[in-house]
Short mmCIF file of C-alpha atoms in Angstrom, two decimals:
data_model
loop_
_atom_site.label_atom_id
_atom_site.label_comp_id
_atom_site.label_asym_id
_atom_site.label_seq_id
_atom_site.Cartn_x
_atom_site.Cartn_y
_atom_site.Cartn_z
CA MET A 1 -53.86 42.94 -97.03
CA ASN A 2 -50.90 44.14 -95.10
CA TRP A 3 -48.71 45.52 -97.56
CA THR A 4 -45.92 46.41 -95.43
CA LEU A 5 -45.62 42.63 -94.40
CA ALA A 6 -45.86 41.78 -98.08
CA LEU A 7 -43.04 44.21 -98.65
CA ALA A 8 -40.92 42.61 -95.68
CA HIS A 9 -41.35 39.25 -97.36
CA THR A 10 -40.31 40.70 -100.61
CA ARG A 11 -37.05 42.19 -98.85
CA GLN A 12 -36.42 38.93 -97.03
CA LEU A 13 -36.49 36.95 -100.35
CA THR A 14 -34.62 39.50 -102.55
CA ARG A 15 -31.82 39.95 -100.08
CA ASP A 16 -31.20 36.32 -99.72
CA ARG A 17 -29.30 35.36 -102.86
CA ARG A 18 -29.72 31.63 -102.24
CA ALA A 19 -33.43 31.64 -101.83
CA ALA A 20 -33.95 34.18 -104.72
CA MET A 21 -31.87 31.81 -106.93
CA GLY A 22 -34.11 28.81 -106.00
CA VAL A 23 -37.36 30.71 -106.83
CA ILE A 24 -35.91 32.36 -110.20
CA GLY A 25 -33.14 30.12 -111.20
CA PHE A 26 -35.01 26.91 -111.19
CA PRO A 27 -37.80 28.05 -113.46
CA LEU A 28 -35.39 29.73 -115.78
CA LEU A 29 -33.52 26.56 -116.24
CA PHE A 30 -36.65 24.74 -117.26
CA LEU A 31 -37.45 27.60 -119.62
CA VAL A 32 -34.00 27.37 -121.29
CA LEU A 33 -34.35 23.51 -121.53
CA ALA A 34 -37.78 24.23 -123.32
CA MET A 35 -36.13 26.66 -125.63
CA VAL A 36 -33.39 24.07 -126.66
CA GLY A 37 -35.91 21.80 -128.06
CA PRO A 38 -36.54 23.45 -131.54
CA VAL A 39 -32.92 22.72 -132.43
CA GLY A 40 -33.74 19.02 -132.64
CA SER A 41 -37.51 18.98 -132.66
CA GLY A 42 -40.11 21.53 -132.86
CA ASP A 43 -42.64 19.30 -131.14
CA VAL A 44 -40.61 18.85 -128.22
CA SER A 45 -40.28 22.61 -127.61
CA ARG A 46 -43.84 23.04 -128.27
CA PHE A 47 -44.72 20.28 -125.74
CA GLN A 48 -42.40 21.62 -123.18
CA LEU A 49 -42.96 25.42 -123.19
CA PRO A 50 -46.36 25.23 -121.43
CA GLY A 51 -44.76 22.60 -119.08
CA ALA A 52 -42.03 25.18 -118.30
CA LEU A 53 -44.44 27.83 -117.36
CA PHE A 54 -46.28 25.35 -115.14
CA THR A 55 -42.99 24.47 -113.53
CA ALA A 56 -42.18 28.15 -112.99
CA LEU A 57 -45.52 28.59 -111.27
CA ALA A 58 -45.00 25.64 -109.08
CA ALA A 59 -41.56 26.66 -107.96
CA ILE A 60 -42.53 30.12 -107.31
CA ALA A 61 -45.47 29.15 -105.30
CA LEU A 62 -44.15 26.19 -103.55
CA TYR A 63 -40.33 26.84 -102.89
CA GLY A 64 -40.98 30.49 -102.63
CA THR A 65 -43.57 30.19 -99.94
CA VAL A 66 -42.86 27.16 -97.96
CA LEU A 67 -39.11 27.33 -97.27
CA PRO A 68 -39.25 30.93 -95.94
CA THR A 69 -42.11 30.36 -93.85
CA ALA A 70 -40.68 27.20 -92.33
CA GLU A 71 -37.52 29.10 -91.65
CA LEU A 72 -39.45 31.80 -89.85
CA ARG A 73 -41.24 29.30 -87.64
CA ARG A 74 -37.85 27.45 -86.76
CA ARG A 75 -36.46 30.82 -85.76
CA GLY A 76 -39.45 31.60 -83.41
CA THR A 77 -40.46 34.79 -85.81
CA LEU A 78 -43.86 33.36 -86.32
CA ARG A 79 -44.18 32.72 -82.63
CA LEU A 80 -43.34 36.32 -81.90
CA LEU A 81 -45.88 37.43 -84.43
CA SER A 82 -48.31 35.31 -82.81
CA THR A 83 -48.24 37.69 -79.91
CA THR A 84 -49.37 40.56 -81.93
CA PRO A 85 -52.75 41.07 -83.53
CA LEU A 86 -51.53 39.91 -86.78
CA THR A 87 -53.95 36.99 -88.10
CA ARG A 88 -52.77 33.71 -89.74
CA ARG A 89 -54.88 34.64 -92.84
CA ALA A 90 -53.05 38.10 -93.18
CA LEU A 91 -49.60 36.51 -92.67
CA LEU A 92 -50.34 33.76 -95.41
CA PHE A 93 -51.92 36.07 -97.89
CA SER A 94 -49.09 38.62 -97.53
CA LEU A 95 -46.85 36.15 -99.11
CA ALA A 96 -48.75 36.30 -102.39
CA PRO A 97 -47.98 39.70 -104.01
CA LEU A 98 -44.26 38.96 -104.64
CA ARG A 99 -45.16 35.65 -106.14
CA LEU A 100 -47.72 37.16 -108.39
CA VAL A 101 -45.21 39.66 -109.73
CA LEU A 102 -42.60 36.85 -110.19
CA ALA A 103 -45.32 34.78 -111.99
CA ALA A 104 -46.21 37.64 -114.26
CA ALA A 105 -42.60 38.08 -115.14
CA PHE A 106 -42.33 34.38 -116.10
CA ILE A 107 -45.55 34.39 -118.07
CA VAL A 108 -44.39 37.45 -120.18
CA LEU A 109 -41.00 35.45 -120.72
CA ASN A 110 -42.88 32.39 -121.75
CA CYS A 111 -45.18 34.50 -124.08
CA ALA A 112 -42.00 36.18 -125.76
CA VAL A 113 -40.58 32.63 -126.38
CA SER A 114 -43.80 31.48 -127.83
CA VAL A 115 -44.23 34.51 -129.98
CA ALA A 116 -40.52 34.27 -131.12
CA TYR A 117 -41.33 30.52 -132.34
CA GLY A 118 -44.74 31.46 -134.01
CA TYR A 119 -47.00 29.56 -131.46
CA LEU A 120 -48.73 32.40 -129.73
CA GLU A 121 -52.00 33.94 -131.12
CA VAL A 122 -53.30 37.17 -129.37
CA SER A 123 -56.76 35.95 -129.21
CA ARG A 124 -55.75 33.38 -126.73
CA LEU A 125 -53.97 35.82 -124.53
CA PRO A 126 -56.98 36.46 -122.01
CA GLY A 127 -57.39 32.80 -121.54
CA LEU A 128 -53.83 32.36 -120.87
CA VAL A 129 -53.67 35.13 -118.35
CA LEU A 130 -56.79 33.51 -116.55
CA THR A 131 -55.41 30.14 -116.64
CA SER A 132 -52.09 31.27 -115.20
CA ALA A 133 -53.91 33.19 -112.46
CA VAL A 134 -56.00 30.21 -111.57
CA GLY A 135 -52.99 27.78 -111.66
CA LEU A 136 -50.91 30.20 -109.50
CA ALA A 137 -53.83 30.53 -107.05
CA PHE A 138 -54.06 26.63 -106.74
CA LEU A 139 -50.33 26.38 -106.42
CA LEU A 140 -49.97 29.03 -104.01
CA ALA A 141 -52.74 27.60 -101.77
CA LEU A 142 -51.12 24.10 -102.05
CA GLY A 143 -47.81 25.91 -100.88
CA PHE A 144 -49.72 27.68 -97.83
CA VAL A 145 -50.93 24.32 -96.73
CA PHE A 146 -47.29 23.01 -96.35
CA ALA A 147 -46.11 26.43 -95.22
CA ALA A 148 -48.68 26.26 -92.48
CA VAL A 149 -47.20 23.12 -90.92
CA LEU A 150 -43.62 22.38 -91.76
CA THR A 151 -41.15 23.23 -89.13
CA SER A 152 -37.74 23.24 -90.54
CA ALA A 153 -36.16 24.35 -93.77
CA GLU A 154 -34.38 20.81 -93.91
CA THR A 155 -37.69 19.04 -93.74
CA SER A 156 -39.30 21.41 -96.23
CA GLU A 157 -36.56 20.80 -98.72
CA THR A 158 -37.05 17.38 -98.61
CA VAL A 159 -41.03 17.45 -98.72
CA LEU A 160 -40.90 20.07 -101.55
CA THR A 161 -38.35 18.25 -103.83
CA ILE A 162 -40.71 15.17 -103.66
CA LEU A 163 -43.67 17.36 -104.25
CA VAL A 164 -42.60 19.55 -107.11
CA ILE A 165 -41.41 16.34 -108.83
CA ALA A 166 -44.72 14.64 -108.22
CA ILE A 167 -46.63 17.98 -109.41
CA ILE A 168 -44.64 18.21 -112.48
CA PHE A 169 -45.08 14.46 -113.08
CA ILE A 170 -48.85 14.29 -112.63
CA GLY A 171 -49.06 17.69 -114.11
CA ASP A 172 -48.55 16.55 -117.69
CA ALA A 173 -45.69 19.14 -117.73
CA VAL A 174 -42.61 16.95 -118.72
CA VAL A 175 -43.93 13.41 -119.33
CA PRO A 176 -47.10 13.20 -121.38
CA LEU A 177 -50.00 11.46 -119.59
CA SER A 178 -50.71 9.49 -122.82
CA MET A 179 -47.42 7.55 -121.83
CA LEU A 180 -48.94 6.33 -118.49
CA PRO A 181 -51.31 3.51 -118.13
CA ALA A 182 -54.95 4.46 -119.31
CA GLY A 183 -56.60 4.13 -115.94
CA VAL A 184 -54.07 6.41 -114.13
CA ALA A 185 -53.96 8.97 -116.98
CA ASP A 186 -58.03 9.07 -116.95
CA VAL A 187 -57.78 10.03 -113.33
CA LEU A 188 -54.85 12.52 -113.59
CA GLN A 189 -56.36 14.25 -116.38
CA TRP A 190 -59.10 15.83 -114.19
CA LEU A 191 -56.84 16.98 -111.34
CA PRO A 192 -55.76 20.71 -111.39
CA PRO A 193 -52.07 20.29 -112.28
CA ALA A 194 -52.94 18.35 -115.61
CA LEU A 195 -55.85 20.56 -116.40
CA ILE A 196 -53.80 23.82 -115.96
CA THR A 197 -50.86 22.38 -118.14
CA GLY A 198 -53.50 21.26 -120.76
CA ALA A 199 -55.18 24.58 -120.86
CA LEU A 200 -51.67 26.58 -120.97
CA ARG A 201 -50.81 24.05 -123.93
CA TRP A 202 -53.67 25.30 -125.83
CA GLU A 203 -53.30 29.10 -125.01
CA LEU A 204 -49.43 29.25 -125.28
CA VAL A 205 -48.76 26.91 -128.26
CA GLY A 206 -52.09 25.96 -129.64
CA MET A 207 -52.23 22.29 -128.91
CA GLU A 208 -55.66 21.08 -128.32
CA PRO A 209 -56.53 20.78 -124.76
CA PRO A 210 -58.32 17.72 -123.43
CA HIS A 211 -61.10 19.66 -121.61
CA PRO A 212 -62.81 23.30 -122.25
CA GLU A 213 -60.81 25.93 -120.38
CA TRP A 214 -63.71 26.78 -118.24
CA VAL A 215 -63.45 23.30 -116.63
CA THR A 216 -59.81 24.13 -115.79
CA TRP A 217 -60.76 27.44 -114.20
CA ALA A 218 -63.76 26.05 -112.25
CA ILE A 219 -61.88 23.04 -110.86
CA GLY A 220 -58.57 25.12 -110.16
CA ALA A 221 -60.28 27.71 -108.56
CA GLY A 222 -62.48 25.44 -106.46
CA GLY A 223 -59.16 23.63 -105.42
CA ALA A 224 -57.53 26.87 -104.47
CA LEU A 225 -60.43 27.97 -102.34
CA LEU A 226 -60.56 24.54 -100.48
CA LEU A 227 -56.53 24.32 -100.14
CA GLY A 228 -56.45 28.05 -98.85
CA ALA A 229 -59.25 27.53 -96.35
CA LEU A 230 -57.36 24.31 -95.23
CA ALA A 231 -54.08 26.25 -94.85
CA VAL A 232 -55.73 28.86 -92.65
CA ARG A 233 -57.34 26.05 -90.52
CA VAL A 234 -54.15 24.05 -89.92
CA PHE A 235 -51.51 26.94 -89.70
CA ARG A 236 -49.15 26.68 -86.63
CA TRP A 237 -47.29 29.57 -85.41
CA ASP A 238 -44.66 27.69 -83.63
CA ASP A 239 -43.02 24.41 -83.99
CA GLY A 240 -45.44 22.45 -82.05
CA SER A 241 -43.38 22.51 -78.81
CA SER A 242 -46.15 24.46 -77.11
CA SER A 243 -49.06 22.61 -75.69
CA MET B 1 -65.86 38.73 -74.18
CA SER B 2 -64.63 40.37 -70.93
CA ALA B 3 -64.14 43.91 -70.71
CA THR B 4 -60.94 45.16 -69.66
CA HIS B 5 -61.20 47.68 -66.71
CA SER B 6 -58.49 49.97 -65.42
CA ARG B 7 -58.91 48.73 -61.89
CA ASP B 8 -58.23 45.09 -62.82
CA PRO B 9 -54.63 43.66 -61.76
CA ALA B 10 -52.43 43.59 -64.64
CA VAL B 11 -51.96 39.77 -64.05
CA LEU B 12 -53.68 37.50 -61.55
CA LEU B 13 -52.82 33.91 -61.18
CA ALA B 14 -54.87 31.63 -58.94
CA SER B 15 -53.88 27.90 -58.32
CA LEU B 16 -51.98 27.75 -61.56
CA VAL B 17 -50.60 24.33 -62.47
CA LYS B 18 -48.83 23.23 -65.74
CA ARG B 19 -48.02 19.50 -66.27
CA TYR B 20 -45.68 18.18 -68.84
CA GLY B 21 -46.50 14.35 -68.50
CA ASP B 22 -45.66 13.64 -64.82
CA LYS B 23 -43.64 16.60 -64.32
CA LYS B 24 -45.13 19.56 -62.87
CA ALA B 25 -43.45 22.72 -64.23
CA VAL B 26 -45.87 25.02 -62.46
CA ASP B 27 -47.15 23.87 -58.98
CA GLY B 28 -50.29 25.87 -57.72
CA LEU B 29 -48.75 29.33 -58.31
CA ASP B 30 -50.80 32.31 -56.83
CA LEU B 31 -49.77 35.88 -57.86
CA ARG B 32 -51.08 39.35 -58.43
CA VAL B 33 -49.22 42.04 -60.49
CA ASP B 34 -50.66 45.45 -60.08
CA GLN B 35 -50.80 47.97 -62.94
CA GLY B 36 -47.72 50.34 -63.37
CA GLU B 37 -45.22 48.09 -61.41
CA ILE B 38 -42.24 46.13 -62.57
CA PHE B 39 -42.64 42.77 -61.36
CA GLY B 40 -39.94 40.14 -61.54
CA LEU B 41 -40.19 36.44 -61.37
CA LEU B 42 -36.88 35.28 -59.94
CA GLY B 43 -35.54 31.81 -59.88
CA PRO B 44 -33.03 29.25 -61.34
CA ASN B 45 -33.30 27.72 -64.74
CA GLY B 46 -36.12 25.05 -64.54
CA ALA B 47 -38.01 26.95 -61.80
CA GLY B 48 -40.99 27.39 -64.13
CA LYS B 49 -40.56 31.11 -64.94
CA THR B 50 -40.78 30.63 -68.70
CA THR B 51 -43.80 28.50 -68.47
CA THR B 52 -45.54 30.82 -66.36
CA LEU B 53 -44.83 33.81 -68.57
CA GLU B 54 -45.95 31.92 -71.60
CA ILE B 55 -49.14 30.78 -69.88
CA ILE B 56 -49.68 34.59 -69.13
CA ALA B 57 -48.92 35.49 -72.89
CA GLY B 58 -51.46 32.76 -74.02
CA LEU B 59 -48.69 30.74 -75.67
CA ARG B 60 -49.43 27.91 -73.59
CA ALA B 61 -52.65 26.61 -72.03
CA PRO B 62 -52.54 25.90 -68.30
CA THR B 63 -53.31 22.35 -66.99
CA SER B 64 -55.65 23.82 -64.39
CA GLY B 65 -56.15 27.24 -62.28
CA THR B 66 -56.99 30.64 -63.29
CA VAL B 67 -55.29 33.24 -65.43
CA ARG B 68 -56.39 36.77 -66.04
CA VAL B 69 -54.34 39.50 -67.73
CA ALA B 70 -55.99 42.86 -67.53
CA GLY B 71 -59.31 40.88 -66.91
CA LEU B 72 -58.85 38.67 -69.85
CA ASP B 73 -58.54 34.92 -70.14
CA PRO B 74 -55.22 34.62 -72.31
CA THR B 75 -56.42 31.35 -73.98
CA ALA B 76 -60.00 32.11 -74.79
CA GLU B 77 -59.77 35.86 -75.43
CA ARG B 78 -56.45 36.04 -77.26
CA GLN B 79 -57.63 38.65 -79.91
CA GLU B 80 -58.35 41.03 -77.11
CA LEU B 81 -55.22 40.05 -75.19
CA VAL B 82 -52.77 40.81 -77.99
CA ARG B 83 -53.98 44.59 -78.11
CA VAL B 84 -53.24 45.19 -74.33
CA LEU B 85 -50.18 42.79 -73.97
CA ALA B 86 -46.95 42.70 -75.64
CA VAL B 87 -44.58 39.76 -75.21
CA GLN B 88 -40.88 39.05 -75.75
CA PRO B 89 -40.46 35.36 -75.78
CA GLN B 90 -37.20 34.06 -74.70
CA GLN B 91 -35.93 32.46 -78.02
CA ALA B 92 -37.79 34.92 -80.54
CA GLN B 93 -35.87 36.16 -83.34
CA LEU B 94 -37.09 39.03 -85.73
CA PHE B 95 -36.84 38.93 -89.55
CA PRO B 96 -33.00 38.72 -90.11
CA LEU B 97 -32.78 40.60 -93.30
CA LEU B 98 -34.85 43.58 -92.51
CA THR B 99 -33.28 46.71 -90.83
CA ALA B 100 -34.10 47.94 -87.38
CA GLU B 101 -36.33 50.63 -88.99
CA GLU B 102 -37.91 48.37 -91.36
CA THR B 103 -38.76 45.97 -88.60
CA LEU B 104 -40.40 48.57 -86.46
CA THR B 105 -42.29 50.07 -89.38
CA LEU B 106 -43.69 46.79 -89.94
CA TRP B 107 -44.75 45.94 -86.20
CA ARG B 108 -46.51 49.19 -86.00
CA THR B 109 -48.86 48.11 -88.90
CA PHE B 110 -50.23 45.33 -86.71
CA TYR B 111 -51.65 47.98 -84.04
CA GLU B 112 -54.47 50.52 -84.13
CA ARG B 113 -52.74 53.35 -82.18
CA PRO B 114 -48.88 52.48 -82.65
CA GLY B 115 -46.10 54.58 -81.36
CA ASP B 116 -43.66 56.67 -83.62
CA VAL B 117 -40.77 54.65 -85.12
CA ALA B 118 -38.08 57.42 -84.89
CA GLU B 119 -38.99 57.97 -81.07
CA LEU B 120 -38.87 54.40 -80.18
CA LEU B 121 -35.56 53.99 -81.91
CA ALA B 122 -34.11 56.69 -79.95
CA ALA B 123 -35.68 55.52 -76.88
CA VAL B 124 -33.72 52.26 -77.24
CA SER B 125 -30.74 53.86 -78.45
CA LEU B 126 -30.74 52.50 -81.87
CA THR B 127 -30.98 55.57 -84.05
CA GLU B 128 -27.61 55.08 -85.52
CA SER B 129 -28.36 51.53 -86.34
CA ALA B 130 -31.82 52.22 -87.97
CA ARG B 131 -30.52 51.01 -91.27
CA THR B 132 -28.52 47.92 -90.03
CA GLN B 133 -30.12 44.61 -91.01
CA VAL B 134 -31.24 42.61 -87.78
CA ARG B 135 -28.78 39.83 -88.52
CA ASN B 136 -25.92 42.44 -88.23
CA LEU B 137 -27.02 43.85 -84.75
CA SER B 138 -25.29 42.90 -81.63
CA GLY B 139 -27.19 40.55 -79.14
CA GLY B 140 -27.82 43.63 -76.94
CA GLN B 141 -29.16 45.77 -79.89
CA GLU B 142 -31.38 43.01 -81.09
CA ARG B 143 -32.76 42.59 -77.45
CA ARG B 144 -33.41 46.37 -77.40
CA LEU B 145 -35.10 46.24 -80.90
CA LEU B 146 -37.38 43.32 -79.62
CA ILE B 147 -38.37 45.62 -76.66
CA ALA B 148 -39.09 48.39 -79.04
CA CYS B 149 -41.16 45.95 -81.17
CA ALA B 150 -43.02 45.09 -77.72
CA LEU B 151 -43.81 48.81 -76.94
CA ILE B 152 -44.65 50.13 -80.52
CA GLY B 153 -48.25 48.90 -79.98
CA ARG B 154 -48.46 51.07 -76.88
CA PRO B 155 -49.54 48.08 -74.70
CA ARG B 156 -50.69 48.29 -71.22
CA ALA B 157 -48.37 45.61 -70.12
CA VAL B 158 -45.28 43.84 -71.43
CA VAL B 159 -44.12 40.44 -70.54
CA LEU B 160 -40.39 39.95 -71.11
CA ASP B 161 -38.64 36.47 -70.61
CA GLU B 162 -35.11 37.07 -69.26
CA PRO B 163 -34.55 40.29 -71.28
CA SER B 164 -31.11 41.01 -70.08
CA THR B 165 -29.54 37.57 -70.64
CA GLY B 166 -26.21 37.92 -72.58
CA LEU B 167 -26.17 41.67 -72.43
CA ASP B 168 -22.96 43.56 -71.20
CA PRO B 169 -23.55 45.88 -68.22
CA ASN B 170 -24.05 48.97 -70.49
CA ALA B 171 -26.49 47.25 -72.73
CA ARG B 172 -28.34 46.01 -69.66
CA ALA B 173 -28.47 49.58 -68.02
CA GLU B 174 -29.88 51.02 -71.23
CA LEU B 175 -32.44 48.35 -71.21
CA TRP B 176 -33.45 48.93 -67.66
CA GLU B 177 -33.95 52.70 -68.47
CA VAL B 178 -36.32 51.75 -71.29
CA LEU B 179 -38.38 49.70 -68.88
CA LEU B 180 -38.38 52.19 -66.05
CA ARG B 181 -39.47 54.79 -68.52
CA PHE B 182 -42.31 52.60 -69.60
CA ARG B 183 -43.26 52.05 -65.90
CA ASP B 184 -43.16 55.79 -65.13
CA GLU B 185 -45.63 56.22 -68.04
CA GLY B 186 -48.07 53.87 -66.39
CA GLY B 187 -46.99 50.67 -68.13
CA THR B 188 -46.66 47.31 -66.22
CA VAL B 189 -43.64 45.14 -66.76
CA MET B 190 -43.52 41.50 -65.84
CA LEU B 191 -40.20 39.92 -66.39
CA SER B 192 -38.36 36.75 -65.47
CA THR B 193 -34.73 36.80 -64.67
CA HIS B 194 -32.18 34.77 -62.89
CA SER B 195 -30.05 37.80 -62.22
CA MET B 196 -30.44 38.71 -58.42
CA ASP B 197 -28.97 42.17 -59.16
CA GLU B 198 -31.57 42.69 -61.90
CA ALA B 199 -34.37 41.79 -59.65
CA GLN B 200 -32.94 44.03 -56.72
CA SER B 201 -32.07 46.99 -58.94
CA LEU B 202 -35.03 47.26 -61.37
CA CYS B 203 -38.13 45.51 -59.95
CA ASP B 204 -40.74 47.01 -57.68
CA ARG B 205 -41.75 43.56 -56.56
CA VAL B 206 -40.46 40.06 -57.06
CA ALA B 207 -41.62 36.70 -56.59
CA ILE B 208 -38.94 33.94 -55.87
CA ILE B 209 -40.23 30.64 -57.36
CA ASP B 210 -38.63 27.22 -57.20
CA HIS B 211 -39.70 23.94 -58.64
CA GLY B 212 -42.88 25.84 -59.90
CA ARG B 213 -43.82 26.91 -56.47
CA LEU B 214 -44.03 30.44 -55.00
CA LEU B 215 -41.45 30.79 -52.19
CA ALA B 216 -41.84 34.51 -51.20
CA GLU B 217 -43.36 37.67 -52.75
CA GLY B 218 -42.80 41.33 -52.00
CA SER B 219 -40.42 44.19 -52.61
CA PRO B 220 -36.76 43.29 -52.63
CA ALA B 221 -36.32 45.34 -49.37
CA GLU B 222 -39.12 43.50 -47.74
CA LEU B 223 -37.91 40.16 -48.61
CA ILE B 224 -34.41 40.90 -47.45
CA ALA B 225 -35.97 42.29 -44.14
CA ARG B 226 -38.17 39.45 -43.70
CA HIS B 227 -35.67 36.69 -44.49
CA ALA B 228 -32.06 37.82 -44.36
CA PRO B 229 -31.87 40.94 -42.26
CA HIS B 230 -28.25 40.34 -41.59
CA HIS B 231 -24.95 41.46 -43.31
CA LEU B 232 -22.47 39.62 -45.35
CA VAL B 233 -18.73 39.88 -45.03
CA THR B 234 -16.62 38.47 -47.69
CA PHE B 235 -12.87 37.89 -47.96
CA SER B 236 -10.27 36.01 -50.07
CA ARG B 237 -10.51 32.12 -49.55
CA ASP B 238 -6.87 31.96 -49.25
CA ALA B 239 -7.22 32.94 -45.47
CA GLY B 240 -8.37 29.33 -44.29
CA HIS B 241 -7.06 30.10 -40.79
CA ALA B 242 -9.73 32.83 -40.46
CA ARG B 243 -12.55 30.57 -41.34
CA ASP B 244 -11.61 28.34 -38.38
CA LEU B 245 -11.80 31.46 -36.02
CA LEU B 246 -15.21 32.70 -37.32
CA ALA B 247 -16.93 29.11 -37.37
CA SER B 248 -17.38 29.03 -33.51
CA ARG B 249 -18.65 32.74 -32.99
CA PRO B 250 -22.43 32.87 -32.15
CA ASP B 251 -22.78 36.15 -34.32
CA VAL B 252 -21.94 34.24 -37.47
CA LEU B 253 -24.91 32.49 -39.14
CA ALA B 254 -23.17 30.75 -42.28
CA ILE B 255 -20.06 30.51 -44.16
CA ASP B 256 -19.91 29.70 -47.66
CA VAL B 257 -17.08 29.40 -50.15
CA ARG B 258 -17.92 30.38 -53.64
CA GLY B 259 -15.16 30.86 -56.30
CA THR B 260 -12.17 32.73 -54.94
CA LYS B 261 -14.34 34.23 -52.01
CA VAL B 262 -15.55 33.30 -48.50
CA HIS B 263 -18.91 34.80 -47.61
CA VAL B 264 -20.05 35.02 -43.90
CA SER B 265 -23.48 35.84 -42.99
CA THR B 266 -23.35 37.73 -39.62
CA SER B 267 -25.53 39.75 -37.24
CA ASP B 268 -22.46 41.77 -36.26
CA PRO B 269 -20.50 42.70 -39.41
CA THR B 270 -18.42 45.32 -37.53
CA ALA B 271 -17.05 42.72 -34.95
CA VAL B 272 -16.36 40.18 -37.83
CA SER B 273 -14.47 42.45 -39.99
CA ALA B 274 -12.41 43.83 -37.07
CA LEU B 275 -11.47 40.25 -36.17
CA LEU B 276 -10.43 39.59 -39.83
CA ARG B 277 -8.38 42.56 -40.10
CA GLY B 278 -6.67 41.93 -36.69
CA ILE B 279 -5.49 38.54 -36.99
CA ASP B 280 -2.12 37.65 -38.14
CA PRO B 281 -1.57 37.30 -41.16
CA PRO B 282 -4.31 40.07 -41.74
CA VAL B 283 -7.03 38.81 -44.16
CA ARG B 284 -7.09 40.56 -47.46
CA ASP B 285 -9.98 42.05 -49.44
CA VAL B 286 -12.58 42.26 -46.48
CA VAL B 287 -15.81 43.68 -47.76
CA VAL B 288 -19.06 44.27 -45.83
CA ARG B 289 -22.29 44.68 -47.40
CA ALA B 290 -25.99 44.29 -46.53
CA SER B 291 -27.66 40.95 -47.57
CA GLY B 292 -29.43 40.65 -50.77
CA LEU B 293 -31.86 38.43 -52.65
CA ASP B 294 -29.05 35.75 -53.04
CA GLU B 295 -29.28 35.36 -49.16
CA VAL B 296 -32.96 35.45 -49.37
CA TYR B 297 -33.04 32.55 -51.75
CA ARG B 298 -30.55 30.74 -49.60
CA GLU B 299 -32.59 31.07 -46.43
CA LEU B 300 -35.74 29.85 -48.42
CA THR B 301 -34.36 26.96 -49.96
CA GLY B 302 -31.25 26.15 -48.09
CA ARG B 303 -29.31 26.31 -51.41
CA VAL B 304 -27.00 28.81 -52.95
CA PHE B 305 -28.67 30.33 -55.90
CA THR B 306 -25.48 30.53 -57.94
CA GLU B 307 -24.68 26.96 -57.44
CA VAL B 308 -28.23 25.57 -58.27
CA LYS B 309 -27.80 23.15 -61.13
CA VAL B 310 -29.40 23.85 -64.49
#
């Protein structure tokens, strides 16, 4: 791990208020919306709190990774880096530490809200940490794939908006899978997004998960490894004009 | 893997061709750049300079031909190449929100035996701007920081694509000092430029290329002696009557009107300038100088370099 490069990415993000707001503000908004639930219905909040955590992980992993990388590619910074001994793997993985810290902060925040409403049991905390780690790894790897190829911030924003909405939708984060046609729900429940949300729902608020946690960890970690390898393979230093 | 030997030429190109569709950007280029020299690729926009440099840097693959940099194939041996060759591409930008010092501190982590950040900042006259974010540096300062990034890995050679474009004369002079110091310490510099002045003042040897082909190669003095051994007399274009007098003289080789000046190539500058000063009314602003690379380019292509369409 090139920690100086990881620090450089951190500085780039924290010194850019707009980017920082996208990564931090969007997940906070979902958390606030989830907290508003108990006023009307405790069940809504209980359902949405894990969804808010999943959305936070998705925003941090996707917005926080793809947009800055695409912008560096558009500016030619990645092309310049390609003339140094820096490897594509080192570049991609140096994006992870800041996202881990942000994710940890949101996990703590969600846990605090869950404790405040009396949902969280201490015995489920280790599982929550592991599921969050696997979920973040999967979403980061997915972000790396898009960060590896998208060439402009404008294109990335469009693609990411569609991607995040799709992930939240198929991830059982806002709309319950039970509201979807049975055949569709049967498939989606085995994909990492829904598995992760399902496990978080058990660990964070005590709602029974559709599958054992180990299934989520195995499929999530496997997906992260596959997507991570794909990202390294398809990564482009420049905007494709060199051939 | 090829071993890199100290006696290998810094850069060797043989029959290099690069096509983009039907267009040949580089057309059978042969070049040799020796270690420890500043070598300039000189030509107008579209001559093939950037493509050639990007092939040397391994950023583009050639269509055909041979490329060796310190004995290495830039495409096949890229991992070894980036340890000995540093590159400043034409349109590269650094991380905008890092300071100059943070940028160099980052760049030094990429190399096994990096240089000292403070020393390099001083060498490129950026010590006072060390804590300024890249986005707030002037064009000249950012260009010098890019050069510092290229040098911090202690490379054996650097490739710079039009490093002084957009710089004011002071910034350009400071940049030249940095490059000359690197050369004096044994480093090789290969740069592209469309500035005749830069090629003549900075480069040990230059290659003039046009439409992807090599027109001439040698030291600026050699090229001038070989292709344009005459002198140039310039005067204000207001003096139209003088032009008519000069046109029929056997010692006048060519007359060009560029901007507000008339440029007369002549084998007898003393006689021509005496004539201009002696006619009535006398011609103003008569200046005599030796020919330069502009005249070499004109001799080789039949075109005036500054008037080449981009």
